Amino acid sequence: SPDGKTLAFTSMRTGTPQVFTMPAAGGPVTQVTHHTSGSECAGWFPDGEALLVRGLRDHWWKTTQAYRYFKVALGERRAEELLFDDYGDDASLSPDGTQLLFTREGPAWWRKGYYGSQAAQIWRYDLHDKSFQKLLDPATGARYPLWKPDGKSFYYVGNGSSKSWNLNEYDLA
């Protein structure tokens, strides 16, 4: 959690992947999600009162092409809040909790050297004005965006050549 007092994690202890929390110092485990298709923890909202969760909710046979992202409040049990009704993967929530970076498309990560129209792209979703923006769409792919603490730039992994993946930076300003 942002204050370092609580751990959030995904576990199969109920038969499907679900999100749980527990005190960082040890103690009882609390189940946060209960969807029959399962859920995976993707991060914390900055206020520490909700989690970013992803889940396969439709078109399950397409795996990453079907992940949806949700805001799940902690405390009382209530329905997950769909952030947007479209697919994505590898999401990263901005430090202020207003934007979500994520990946679309792309062959398997281990398929180094792929070049073409199916290459992974990095997108940004604004949670306030509910708009999408494609940020990176190189023919060799871009994946795994991760916000920098300043909230104005991010790191990502790009396929610089057929032999390696490279860590890169992208400045939104």
PDB file of C-alpha atoms in Angstrom:
ATOM      1  CA  SER A   1       0.000   0.000   0.000  1.00  0.00           C
ATOM      2  CA  PRO A   2       1.160   3.594  -0.395  1.00  0.00           C
ATOM      3  CA  ASP A   3       1.705   3.834   3.377  1.00  0.00           C
ATOM      4  CA  GLY A   4       3.606   0.514   3.462  1.00  0.00           C
ATOM      5  CA  LYS A   5       1.258  -1.073   6.015  1.00  0.00           C
ATOM      6  CA  THR A   6      -0.728  -3.451   3.800  1.00  0.00           C
ATOM      7  CA  LEU A   7       0.192  -6.039   1.165  1.00  0.00           C
ATOM      8  CA  ALA A   8      -2.104  -6.808  -1.778  1.00  0.00           C
ATOM      9  CA  PHE A   9      -1.563 -10.005  -3.737  1.00  0.00           C
ATOM     10  CA  THR A  10      -3.168 -12.574  -6.011  1.00  0.00           C
ATOM     11  CA  SER A  11      -3.727 -16.109  -4.764  1.00  0.00           C
ATOM     12  CA  MET A  12      -5.414 -19.269  -6.050  1.00  0.00           C
ATOM     13  CA  ARG A  13      -6.419 -20.358  -2.537  1.00  0.00           C
ATOM     14  CA  THR A  14     -10.149 -20.275  -3.474  1.00  0.00           C
ATOM     15  CA  GLY A  15      -9.746 -22.197  -6.752  1.00  0.00           C
ATOM     16  CA  THR A  16      -9.582 -19.148  -9.053  1.00  0.00           C
ATOM     17  CA  PRO A  17      -7.151 -16.238  -8.904  1.00  0.00           C
ATOM     18  CA  GLN A  18      -8.489 -13.653  -6.458  1.00  0.00           C
ATOM     19  CA  VAL A  19      -7.061 -10.547  -4.809  1.00  0.00           C
ATOM     20  CA  PHE A  20      -6.330 -10.521  -1.083  1.00  0.00           C
ATOM     21  CA  THR A  21      -4.822  -8.074   1.410  1.00  0.00           C
ATOM     22  CA  MET A  22      -3.015  -8.553   4.699  1.00  0.00           C
ATOM     23  CA  PRO A  23      -1.051  -6.401   7.129  1.00  0.00           C
ATOM     24  CA  ALA A  24       2.606  -6.069   6.099  1.00  0.00           C
ATOM     25  CA  ALA A  25       3.641  -6.996   9.634  1.00  0.00           C
ATOM     26  CA  GLY A  26       1.592 -10.198   9.455  1.00  0.00           C
ATOM     27  CA  GLY A  27      -1.960 -11.002  10.418  1.00  0.00           C
ATOM     28  CA  PRO A  28      -5.257 -12.094   8.924  1.00  0.00           C
ATOM     29  CA  VAL A  29      -5.794 -12.297   5.170  1.00  0.00           C
ATOM     30  CA  THR A  30      -8.854 -10.579   3.677  1.00  0.00           C
ATOM     31  CA  GLN A  31     -10.340 -11.574   0.330  1.00  0.00           C
ATOM     32  CA  VAL A  32     -11.038  -8.462  -1.765  1.00  0.00           C
ATOM     33  CA  THR A  33     -12.378  -9.863  -5.066  1.00  0.00           C
ATOM     34  CA  HIS A  34     -14.953 -12.591  -5.593  1.00  0.00           C
ATOM     35  CA  HIS A  35     -15.544 -12.805  -9.359  1.00  0.00           C
ATOM     36  CA  THR A  36     -15.966 -16.381 -10.617  1.00  0.00           C
ATOM     37  CA  SER A  37     -13.626 -15.698 -13.566  1.00  0.00           C
ATOM     38  CA  GLY A  38     -10.930 -14.495 -11.193  1.00  0.00           C
ATOM     39  CA  SER A  39      -9.026 -11.253 -10.704  1.00  0.00           C
ATOM     40  CA  GLU A  40      -5.391 -10.210 -10.469  1.00  0.00           C
ATOM     41  CA  CYS A  41      -3.874  -7.384  -8.468  1.00  0.00           C
ATOM     42  CA  ALA A  42      -2.275  -4.752 -10.727  1.00  0.00           C
ATOM     43  CA  GLY A  43      -1.525  -1.996  -8.205  1.00  0.00           C
ATOM     44  CA  TRP A  44      -2.782   0.497  -5.658  1.00  0.00           C
ATOM     45  CA  PHE A  45      -4.655   3.748  -6.103  1.00  0.00           C
ATOM     46  CA  PRO A  46      -2.643   6.566  -4.469  1.00  0.00           C
ATOM     47  CA  ASP A  47      -5.106   7.112  -1.602  1.00  0.00           C
ATOM     48  CA  GLY A  48      -4.642   3.481  -0.491  1.00  0.00           C
ATOM     49  CA  GLU A  49      -8.413   2.983  -0.392  1.00  0.00           C
ATOM     50  CA  ALA A  50      -8.736   1.020  -3.651  1.00  0.00           C
ATOM     51  CA  LEU A  51      -6.839  -1.434  -5.833  1.00  0.00           C
ATOM     52  CA  LEU A  52      -6.278  -1.557  -9.562  1.00  0.00           C
ATOM     53  CA  VAL A  53      -7.404  -5.036 -10.607  1.00  0.00           C
ATOM     54  CA  ARG A  54      -7.456  -6.813 -13.936  1.00  0.00           C
ATOM     55  CA  GLY A  55      -9.650  -9.697 -14.959  1.00  0.00           C
ATOM     56  CA  LEU A  56     -10.698 -11.786 -17.929  1.00  0.00           C
ATOM     57  CA  ARG A  57     -14.353 -10.942 -18.337  1.00  0.00           C
ATOM     58  CA  ASP A  58     -15.116 -11.852 -21.944  1.00  0.00           C
ATOM     59  CA  HIS A  59     -13.415 -13.533 -24.879  1.00  0.00           C
ATOM     60  CA  TRP A  60     -11.366 -15.591 -22.405  1.00  0.00           C
ATOM     61  CA  TRP A  61      -9.790 -17.612 -25.220  1.00  0.00           C
ATOM     62  CA  LYS A  62      -7.849 -14.516 -26.326  1.00  0.00           C
ATOM     63  CA  THR A  63      -6.100 -14.141 -22.932  1.00  0.00           C
ATOM     64  CA  THR A  64      -4.396 -10.703 -22.963  1.00  0.00           C
ATOM     65  CA  GLN A  65      -6.800  -9.405 -25.596  1.00  0.00           C
ATOM     66  CA  ALA A  66      -9.640  -9.699 -23.081  1.00  0.00           C
ATOM     67  CA  TYR A  67      -8.251  -8.186 -19.862  1.00  0.00           C
ATOM     68  CA  ARG A  68     -10.412  -5.434 -18.398  1.00  0.00           C
ATOM     69  CA  TYR A  69      -9.274  -3.074 -15.632  1.00  0.00           C
ATOM     70  CA  PHE A  70     -11.276  -2.262 -12.530  1.00  0.00           C
ATOM     71  CA  LYS A  71     -11.118  -0.133  -9.427  1.00  0.00           C
ATOM     72  CA  VAL A  72     -11.965  -2.233  -6.381  1.00  0.00           C
ATOM     73  CA  ALA A  73     -12.639  -0.386  -3.144  1.00  0.00           C
ATOM     74  CA  LEU A  74     -11.245  -1.745   0.112  1.00  0.00           C
ATOM     75  CA  GLY A  75     -13.299  -1.916   3.277  1.00  0.00           C
ATOM     76  CA  GLU A  76     -16.889  -2.757   2.419  1.00  0.00           C
ATOM     77  CA  ARG A  77     -17.634  -5.357  -0.244  1.00  0.00           C
ATOM     78  CA  ARG A  78     -19.195  -3.856  -3.358  1.00  0.00           C
ATOM     79  CA  ALA A  79     -19.122  -4.296  -7.124  1.00  0.00           C
ATOM     80  CA  GLU A  80     -15.890  -3.699  -9.007  1.00  0.00           C
ATOM     81  CA  GLU A  81     -15.864  -0.439 -10.987  1.00  0.00           C
ATOM     82  CA  LEU A  82     -15.002  -0.941 -14.669  1.00  0.00           C
ATOM     83  CA  LEU A  83     -12.473   1.730 -15.681  1.00  0.00           C
ATOM     84  CA  PHE A  84     -13.133   1.359 -19.404  1.00  0.00           C
ATOM     85  CA  ASP A  85     -14.867  -1.237 -21.534  1.00  0.00           C
ATOM     86  CA  ASP A  86     -11.958  -2.243 -23.725  1.00  0.00           C
ATOM     87  CA  TYR A  87      -8.953  -4.524 -23.469  1.00  0.00           C
ATOM     88  CA  GLY A  88      -5.402  -3.945 -22.321  1.00  0.00           C
ATOM     89  CA  ASP A  89      -2.486  -5.529 -20.518  1.00  0.00           C
ATOM     90  CA  ASP A  90       0.522  -4.528 -18.370  1.00  0.00           C
ATOM     91  CA  ALA A  91      -1.250  -1.527 -16.823  1.00  0.00           C
ATOM     92  CA  SER A  92       0.454   1.133 -14.712  1.00  0.00           C
ATOM     93  CA  LEU A  93      -1.539   3.733 -12.755  1.00  0.00           C
ATOM     94  CA  SER A  94      -0.105   7.259 -12.636  1.00  0.00           C
ATOM     95  CA  PRO A  95       1.209   8.519  -9.273  1.00  0.00           C
ATOM     96  CA  ASP A  96      -1.822  10.838  -8.926  1.00  0.00           C
ATOM     97  CA  GLY A  97      -4.266   8.075  -9.939  1.00  0.00           C
ATOM     98  CA  THR A  98      -5.738   9.955 -12.912  1.00  0.00           C
ATOM     99  CA  GLN A  99      -4.165   8.112 -15.851  1.00  0.00           C
ATOM    100  CA  LEU A 100      -3.552   4.528 -16.809  1.00  0.00           C
ATOM    101  CA  LEU A 101      -0.799   3.383 -19.151  1.00  0.00           C
ATOM    102  CA  PHE A 102      -1.290  -0.026 -20.751  1.00  0.00           C
ATOM    103  CA  THR A 103      -0.255  -2.242 -23.642  1.00  0.00           C
ATOM    104  CA  ARG A 104      -2.373  -3.435 -26.547  1.00  0.00           C
ATOM    105  CA  GLU A 105      -1.666  -6.051 -29.195  1.00  0.00           C
ATOM    106  CA  GLY A 106       1.680  -7.742 -29.615  1.00  0.00           C
ATOM    107  CA  PRO A 107       2.827 -11.321 -30.048  1.00  0.00           C
ATOM    108  CA  ALA A 108       4.281 -13.165 -27.061  1.00  0.00           C
ATOM    109  CA  TRP A 109       7.073 -11.216 -25.323  1.00  0.00           C
ATOM    110  CA  TRP A 110       9.611 -13.921 -26.084  1.00  0.00           C
ATOM    111  CA  ARG A 111       9.087 -13.491 -29.813  1.00  0.00           C
ATOM    112  CA  LYS A 112      11.988 -11.086 -30.105  1.00  0.00           C
ATOM    113  CA  GLY A 113      12.535  -9.455 -33.426  1.00  0.00           C
ATOM    114  CA  TYR A 114       8.881  -9.344 -34.483  1.00  0.00           C
ATOM    115  CA  TYR A 115       8.385  -6.484 -36.894  1.00  0.00           C
ATOM    116  CA  GLY A 116       4.966  -5.544 -38.210  1.00  0.00           C
ATOM    117  CA  SER A 117       1.371  -4.531 -37.704  1.00  0.00           C
ATOM    118  CA  GLN A 118       0.815  -6.775 -34.674  1.00  0.00           C
ATOM    119  CA  ALA A 119       3.572  -5.141 -32.614  1.00  0.00           C
ATOM    120  CA  ALA A 120       2.685  -4.126 -29.050  1.00  0.00           C
ATOM    121  CA  GLN A 121       1.564  -0.522 -28.523  1.00  0.00           C
ATOM    122  CA  ILE A 122       1.450   1.661 -25.419  1.00  0.00           C
ATOM    123  CA  TRP A 123      -1.734   3.605 -24.743  1.00  0.00           C
ATOM    124  CA  ARG A 124      -2.852   6.115 -22.103  1.00  0.00           C
ATOM    125  CA  TYR A 125      -6.357   6.317 -20.665  1.00  0.00           C
ATOM    126  CA  ASP A 126      -7.465   9.433 -18.767  1.00  0.00           C
ATOM    127  CA  LEU A 127      -9.810   8.367 -15.955  1.00  0.00           C
ATOM    128  CA  HIS A 128     -11.399  11.839 -15.681  1.00  0.00           C
ATOM    129  CA  ASP A 129     -12.259  12.699 -19.279  1.00  0.00           C
ATOM    130  CA  LYS A 130     -12.469   9.012 -20.295  1.00  0.00           C
ATOM    131  CA  SER A 131     -10.261   9.417 -23.349  1.00  0.00           C
ATOM    132  CA  PHE A 132      -7.690   7.149 -24.977  1.00  0.00           C
ATOM    133  CA  GLN A 133      -4.421   8.197 -26.594  1.00  0.00           C
ATOM    134  CA  LYS A 134      -1.996   5.931 -28.421  1.00  0.00           C
ATOM    135  CA  LEU A 135       1.490   7.008 -27.278  1.00  0.00           C
ATOM    136  CA  LEU A 136       3.849   4.479 -28.835  1.00  0.00           C
ATOM    137  CA  ASP A 137       3.345   2.284 -31.874  1.00  0.00           C
ATOM    138  CA  PRO A 138       6.774   1.243 -33.167  1.00  0.00           C
ATOM    139  CA  ALA A 139       6.905  -1.571 -35.710  1.00  0.00           C
ATOM    140  CA  THR A 140       9.180  -3.482 -33.305  1.00  0.00           C
ATOM    141  CA  GLY A 141       6.856  -3.111 -30.288  1.00  0.00           C
ATOM    142  CA  ALA A 142       6.719  -1.331 -26.931  1.00  0.00           C
ATOM    143  CA  ARG A 143       5.633  -3.020 -23.669  1.00  0.00           C
ATOM    144  CA  TYR A 144       5.480  -2.869 -19.883  1.00  0.00           C
ATOM    145  CA  PRO A 145       4.989   0.865 -19.262  1.00  0.00           C
ATOM    146  CA  LEU A 146       5.862   2.014 -15.742  1.00  0.00           C
ATOM    147  CA  TRP A 147       5.249   5.555 -14.531  1.00  0.00           C
ATOM    148  CA  LYS A 148       8.181   7.491 -13.144  1.00  0.00           C
ATOM    149  CA  PRO A 149       7.493   9.191  -9.779  1.00  0.00           C
ATOM    150  CA  ASP A 150       7.184  12.619 -11.458  1.00  0.00           C
ATOM    151  CA  GLY A 151       4.010  11.500 -13.302  1.00  0.00           C
ATOM    152  CA  LYS A 152       5.252  13.258 -16.438  1.00  0.00           C
ATOM    153  CA  SER A 153       7.210  10.419 -17.989  1.00  0.00           C
ATOM    154  CA  PHE A 154       7.477   6.652 -17.937  1.00  0.00           C
ATOM    155  CA  TYR A 155       9.781   3.744 -18.638  1.00  0.00           C
ATOM    156  CA  TYR A 156       8.967   1.022 -21.132  1.00  0.00           C
ATOM    157  CA  VAL A 157      10.599  -1.971 -22.753  1.00  0.00           C
ATOM    158  CA  GLY A 158      11.171  -1.755 -26.492  1.00  0.00           C
ATOM    159  CA  ASN A 159      12.579  -4.165 -28.984  1.00  0.00           C
ATOM    160  CA  GLY A 160      15.666  -2.348 -30.177  1.00  0.00           C
ATOM    161  CA  SER A 161      16.877  -5.188 -32.355  1.00  0.00           C
ATOM    162  CA  SER A 162      16.177  -8.806 -33.031  1.00  0.00           C
ATOM    163  CA  LYS A 163      18.609  -9.785 -30.263  1.00  0.00           C
ATOM    164  CA  SER A 164      17.567  -7.655 -27.304  1.00  0.00           C
ATOM    165  CA  TRP A 165      14.910  -5.775 -25.405  1.00  0.00           C
ATOM    166  CA  ASN A 166      15.884  -2.297 -24.221  1.00  0.00           C
ATOM    167  CA  LEU A 167      14.686  -0.161 -21.332  1.00  0.00           C
ATOM    168  CA  ASN A 168      13.576   3.230 -22.663  1.00  0.00           C
ATOM    169  CA  GLU A 169      12.055   6.453 -21.331  1.00  0.00           C
ATOM    170  CA  TYR A 170       9.147   8.438 -22.746  1.00  0.00           C
ATOM    171  CA  ASP A 171       8.485  12.059 -21.749  1.00  0.00           C
ATOM    172  CA  LEU A 172       4.861  13.161 -21.933  1.00  0.00           C
ATOM    173  CA  ALA A 173       5.721  16.891 -21.891  1.00  0.00           C
TER     174      ALA A 173
END
